[in-house]
Amino acid sequence: MALFSLLMAILAERLKLLPESWQFDSLQARLHQRLFGGEDFYSGKVSEFKVLTALLLPALLVYLAISVVEGMVWGLVSLAVWVLVAMVCFSHQEQRSAFKRYIQAACRGDLQACYRHAAELDCSSCLNAVSADELGLKVGQSVAWINYRFYGAVALYLIVLGPVAAVLYCTVRFYDVRQKVQQQDDADFRLPYVDALLTVLDWLPSRLFAFGYVLTGQFHAAFRRWQKLALVVPTPARQIITETATEAETIPAPGAAPVCLQPTLVLLGLSKRNFVLLLAMTSLLTIFGLIS
């Protein structure tokens, strides 16, 4: 079911079959509003119990749904739940639209718009102090990170642990993104459990996904960098992903254009090859019966 669900989710995401209201962030935002109403969840005064409830409830609901429909109609209902959850978790048109706007701004040489759309693409990376020559590389690294955070990690959890784990990861990521947005106004703002949970959830998948960059890029340089970072327990997931990806490709020197797109496109191509490798490995593991 994992491989079929993953393929259907990728197809739905590429064809934009799910409307924005059915994508994970929109559904989670509505669930959050229904649970907490007008309460200022991001005031810094919310109780730890409410944060933990918000983090765990979506995964619990999916677990209950799978348990209830298990075995119905020869397993077809369970398959439908897997496919639906995978499609919801994989649809992220907001990120695709932001990247498209960035590319369009770069093509017309609008540097200010490039900075704005790059910030929309990845709010966790501060690009204001980055020079125009470096912007293409930084956005390329953000693309590699987003490819992991919104697709690679979700796929790994779906393949290995099923829809419940994938939904749990997406939920924690949802609150992490909103925490980072809030921190732009209040640097000391923290939601209980979010950082710790995401560190744990990212630790192994980030190292596995980064190793895919080693296999699909320049092996020797990328492997040396991956080995140096991955074997150190506290190394952040973002650092492993972005630095391994950068070492796995030959980054072109900045050109005469106001914003050079070549580094971004090179790392985008690497990210696509890495995901194809993940699909190929999933297919092989399915054929040999190691995953269902």
Coordinates of C-alpha atoms in Angstrom, one line a residue:
M1 CA 0.0 0.0 0.0
A2 CA 2.9 2.3 0.7
L3 CA 4.2 2.4 -2.8
F4 CA 0.8 2.8 -4.5
S5 CA -0.2 5.5 -2.0
L6 CA 3.0 7.4 -2.6
L7 CA 2.7 7.2 -6.4
M8 CA -0.9 8.4 -6.2
A9 CA 0.1 11.2 -3.9
I10 CA 2.8 12.4 -6.3
L11 CA 0.4 12.2 -9.2
A12 CA -2.2 14.3 -7.4
E13 CA 0.4 16.8 -6.4
R14 CA 1.9 17.2 -9.9
L15 CA -1.6 17.5 -11.4
K16 CA -2.8 19.8 -8.7
L17 CA -5.8 17.6 -8.1
L18 CA -6.4 18.6 -4.5
P19 CA -7.8 22.1 -4.0
E20 CA -6.0 24.3 -1.4
S21 CA -8.8 23.7 1.1
W22 CA -7.9 20.0 1.1
Q23 CA -4.2 20.4 1.5
F24 CA -2.7 19.5 4.9
D25 CA -1.9 23.0 6.2
S26 CA -5.4 24.2 5.4
L27 CA -7.1 21.2 7.0
Q28 CA -4.8 21.6 10.1
A29 CA -5.5 25.3 10.3
R30 CA -9.3 24.6 10.3
L31 CA -8.9 21.9 12.9
H32 CA -6.8 24.2 15.1
Q33 CA -9.5 26.9 14.8
R34 CA -12.2 24.4 15.7
L35 CA -10.3 23.2 18.8
F36 CA -9.0 26.5 20.1
G37 CA -11.4 29.0 18.6
G38 CA -10.3 32.6 19.0
E39 CA -7.9 31.8 21.8
D40 CA -4.5 33.3 21.2
F41 CA -2.6 30.0 20.8
Y42 CA 0.6 31.9 19.9
S43 CA 0.6 34.3 22.9
G44 CA 3.2 32.3 24.7
K45 CA 0.8 31.6 27.6
V46 CA -0.9 28.5 26.2
S47 CA -0.7 25.4 28.4
E48 CA 1.6 22.5 27.5
F49 CA -1.4 20.1 27.5
K50 CA -3.2 22.1 24.8
V51 CA 0.0 22.2 22.6
L52 CA 0.4 18.4 23.1
T53 CA -3.2 17.9 22.2
A54 CA -2.8 20.0 19.0
L55 CA 0.3 18.0 18.0
L56 CA -1.1 14.5 18.6
L57 CA -4.8 14.7 17.8
P58 CA -4.5 14.5 14.0
A59 CA -2.3 11.4 14.1
L60 CA -4.7 9.9 16.7
L61 CA -7.7 10.6 14.4
V62 CA -6.0 8.9 11.5
Y63 CA -5.1 5.9 13.7
L64 CA -8.7 5.5 14.7
A65 CA -9.9 5.8 11.1
I66 CA -7.5 3.1 9.9
S67 CA -8.4 0.8 12.9
V68 CA -12.2 1.2 12.2
V69 CA -11.9 0.4 8.4
E70 CA -9.3 -2.3 8.7
G71 CA -10.4 -5.3 6.6
M72 CA -13.5 -3.7 5.1
V73 CA -14.2 -4.7 1.5
W74 CA -11.1 -6.8 1.3
G75 CA -8.9 -4.0 2.4
L76 CA -10.0 -1.5 -0.3
V77 CA -11.2 1.0 2.3
S78 CA -7.9 0.8 4.1
L79 CA -6.1 1.5 0.9
A80 CA -8.4 4.4 0.2
V81 CA -7.5 5.9 3.6
W82 CA -3.8 5.4 2.9
V83 CA -4.1 7.1 -0.5
L84 CA -6.2 10.0 0.8
V85 CA -3.8 10.7 3.7
A86 CA -0.8 10.5 1.4
M87 CA -2.4 13.0 -1.1
V88 CA -3.3 15.4 1.7
C89 CA 0.2 15.3 3.2
F90 CA 2.0 15.7 -0.2
S91 CA 0.0 18.6 -1.7
H92 CA 1.9 21.9 -1.1
Q93 CA 0.9 24.3 -3.8
E94 CA 1.9 27.3 -1.6
Q95 CA 5.6 26.4 -1.8
R96 CA 5.4 25.6 -5.5
S97 CA 3.7 29.0 -6.2
A98 CA 6.3 30.9 -4.1
F99 CA 9.1 29.2 -6.1
K100 CA 7.5 30.0 -9.4
R101 CA 7.2 33.6 -8.4
Y102 CA 10.8 33.6 -7.4
I103 CA 11.9 32.2 -10.8
Q104 CA 9.7 34.7 -12.6
A105 CA 11.2 37.6 -10.6
A106 CA 14.7 36.4 -11.3
C107 CA 14.0 36.1 -15.1
R108 CA 12.9 39.7 -15.2
G109 CA 15.8 40.9 -13.1
D110 CA 13.6 42.2 -10.2
L111 CA 16.0 41.8 -7.3
Q112 CA 13.7 43.1 -4.6
A113 CA 10.9 40.7 -5.6
C114 CA 13.5 37.9 -5.6
Y115 CA 14.3 38.5 -1.9
R116 CA 10.6 38.8 -1.0
H117 CA 9.6 35.5 -2.7
A118 CA 12.7 33.7 -1.4
A119 CA 11.6 34.7 2.1
E120 CA 8.1 33.3 1.3
L121 CA 9.6 30.1 0.1
D122 CA 11.6 29.4 3.3
C123 CA 10.9 31.6 6.4
S124 CA 13.4 29.7 8.4
S125 CA 16.3 31.1 6.5
C126 CA 17.3 34.7 6.8
L127 CA 18.2 36.0 3.3
N128 CA 18.2 39.7 4.0
A129 CA 22.0 39.8 4.6
V130 CA 22.7 37.6 1.6
S131 CA 24.3 39.3 -1.4
A132 CA 22.7 39.1 -4.8
D133 CA 25.5 36.8 -6.0
E134 CA 24.8 34.4 -3.2
L135 CA 21.0 34.5 -3.4
G136 CA 20.8 31.8 -6.1
L137 CA 22.8 29.3 -4.1
K138 CA 20.9 30.1 -0.9
V139 CA 17.6 29.6 -2.6
G140 CA 18.9 26.3 -4.1
Q141 CA 19.8 25.2 -0.6
S142 CA 16.3 26.2 0.5
V143 CA 14.8 24.1 -2.3
A144 CA 16.8 21.1 -1.2
W145 CA 15.6 21.6 2.4
I146 CA 12.0 22.1 1.4
N147 CA 12.2 19.0 -0.8
Y148 CA 13.2 17.0 2.3
R149 CA 10.9 18.7 4.8
F150 CA 7.7 18.6 2.7
Y151 CA 8.3 15.5 0.6
G152 CA 11.2 13.4 1.5
A153 CA 10.6 13.1 5.2
V154 CA 6.9 12.6 4.7
A155 CA 7.6 9.8 2.2
L156 CA 10.0 8.0 4.5
Y157 CA 7.5 8.1 7.4
L158 CA 4.7 6.9 5.1
I159 CA 6.8 4.0 3.7
V160 CA 8.3 2.8 7.0
L161 CA 5.6 3.6 9.6
G162 CA 2.5 4.4 7.7
P163 CA 0.0 7.3 7.5
V164 CA -0.1 7.9 11.3
A165 CA 3.6 8.7 11.4
A166 CA 3.3 10.8 8.3
V167 CA 0.5 12.9 9.7
L168 CA 2.3 13.3 13.0
Y169 CA 5.4 14.7 11.2
C170 CA 3.2 17.0 9.1
T171 CA 1.5 18.3 12.3
V172 CA 4.7 19.0 14.1
R173 CA 6.1 20.7 11.0
F174 CA 2.9 22.8 10.7
Y175 CA 3.4 24.3 14.2
D176 CA 7.2 24.7 13.7
V177 CA 6.5 26.8 10.6
R178 CA 4.1 29.0 12.6
Q179 CA 6.5 29.2 15.5
K180 CA 9.2 30.5 13.1
V181 CA 6.8 33.1 11.7
Q182 CA 6.0 34.2 15.2
Q183 CA 9.7 34.4 16.1
Q184 CA 10.2 37.1 13.4
D185 CA 8.3 39.5 15.8
D186 CA 9.3 37.8 19.1
A187 CA 12.7 36.0 19.0
D188 CA 12.0 34.4 22.4
F189 CA 8.7 32.8 21.4
R190 CA 8.6 29.0 21.8
L191 CA 5.8 26.4 21.6
P192 CA 6.3 23.6 24.1
Y193 CA 7.4 20.2 22.7
V194 CA 7.7 21.4 19.0
D195 CA 11.4 21.9 18.8
A196 CA 12.2 18.7 20.7
L197 CA 9.7 16.6 18.8
L198 CA 10.9 17.8 15.4
T199 CA 14.5 17.3 16.3
V200 CA 13.7 13.6 17.1
L201 CA 11.5 13.1 14.1
D202 CA 14.1 14.7 11.7
W203 CA 17.2 13.0 13.1
L204 CA 17.3 9.7 11.2
P205 CA 15.2 10.7 8.0
S206 CA 17.4 13.7 7.4
R207 CA 20.6 11.5 7.4
L208 CA 19.0 8.9 5.2
F209 CA 17.7 11.5 2.7
A210 CA 21.0 13.4 2.7
F211 CA 22.7 10.1 1.8
G212 CA 20.5 10.0 -1.3
Y213 CA 22.3 13.2 -2.4
V214 CA 25.6 11.4 -2.0
L215 CA 24.4 8.6 -4.3
T216 CA 22.8 10.9 -6.9
G217 CA 25.6 13.5 -7.0
Q218 CA 29.4 13.7 -6.7
F219 CA 30.0 10.8 -4.4
H220 CA 33.4 11.4 -2.9
A221 CA 33.0 15.1 -2.0
A222 CA 29.4 14.6 -0.8
F223 CA 30.2 11.5 1.2
R224 CA 33.0 13.2 3.0
R225 CA 30.7 16.0 4.0
W226 CA 27.8 13.7 4.9
Q227 CA 30.1 11.5 7.0
K228 CA 31.5 14.6 8.9
L229 CA 28.0 15.9 9.7
A230 CA 25.8 12.8 10.0
L231 CA 27.9 11.0 12.5
V232 CA 27.7 13.9 14.9
V233 CA 24.5 13.5 16.9
P234 CA 23.6 17.2 17.5
T235 CA 24.1 18.3 13.9
P236 CA 20.8 20.0 12.8
A237 CA 18.8 18.4 10.0
R238 CA 18.9 21.5 7.9
Q239 CA 22.7 21.7 8.0
I240 CA 23.0 18.0 6.9
I241 CA 20.6 18.4 4.0
T242 CA 21.9 21.7 2.6
E243 CA 25.6 21.2 3.0
T244 CA 25.5 17.6 1.6
A245 CA 23.4 18.8 -1.3
T246 CA 25.9 21.6 -2.0
E247 CA 28.8 19.3 -2.0
A248 CA 27.0 16.8 -4.2
E249 CA 26.9 19.2 -7.2
T250 CA 29.3 21.5 -8.9
I251 CA 27.8 25.0 -8.3
P252 CA 28.2 27.4 -11.3
A253 CA 29.8 30.7 -10.6
P254 CA 27.5 33.7 -10.6
G255 CA 26.8 35.2 -14.0
A256 CA 26.1 38.8 -15.2
A257 CA 22.4 38.6 -14.4
P258 CA 21.1 40.4 -11.3
V259 CA 20.1 37.0 -9.8
C260 CA 21.9 33.9 -11.1
L261 CA 19.4 31.0 -11.4
Q262 CA 22.0 28.3 -12.3
P263 CA 22.8 27.3 -8.7
T264 CA 19.1 27.1 -7.9
L265 CA 18.3 24.9 -10.9
V266 CA 21.3 22.7 -10.3
L267 CA 20.2 21.9 -6.8
L268 CA 16.6 21.5 -7.9
G269 CA 17.7 18.9 -10.4
L270 CA 19.7 17.1 -7.7
S271 CA 16.6 17.1 -5.4
K272 CA 14.5 15.6 -8.2
R273 CA 17.0 12.8 -8.8
N274 CA 17.1 12.1 -5.1
F275 CA 13.4 11.6 -4.9
V276 CA 13.4 9.3 -8.0
L277 CA 16.0 7.3 -6.1
L278 CA 13.7 7.1 -3.1
L279 CA 10.9 5.8 -5.4
A280 CA 13.2 3.2 -7.0
M281 CA 14.3 2.0 -3.6
T282 CA 10.7 1.8 -2.4
S283 CA 9.8 -0.2 -5.5
L284 CA 12.6 -2.7 -4.9
L285 CA 11.8 -3.1 -1.2
T286 CA 8.1 -3.7 -2.1
I287 CA 9.1 -6.3 -4.7
F288 CA 11.2 -8.2 -2.2
G289 CA 8.4 -8.0 0.4
L290 CA 10.3 -5.9 2.9
I291 CA 7.6 -3.3 3.0
S292 CA 3.9 -3.6 2.3

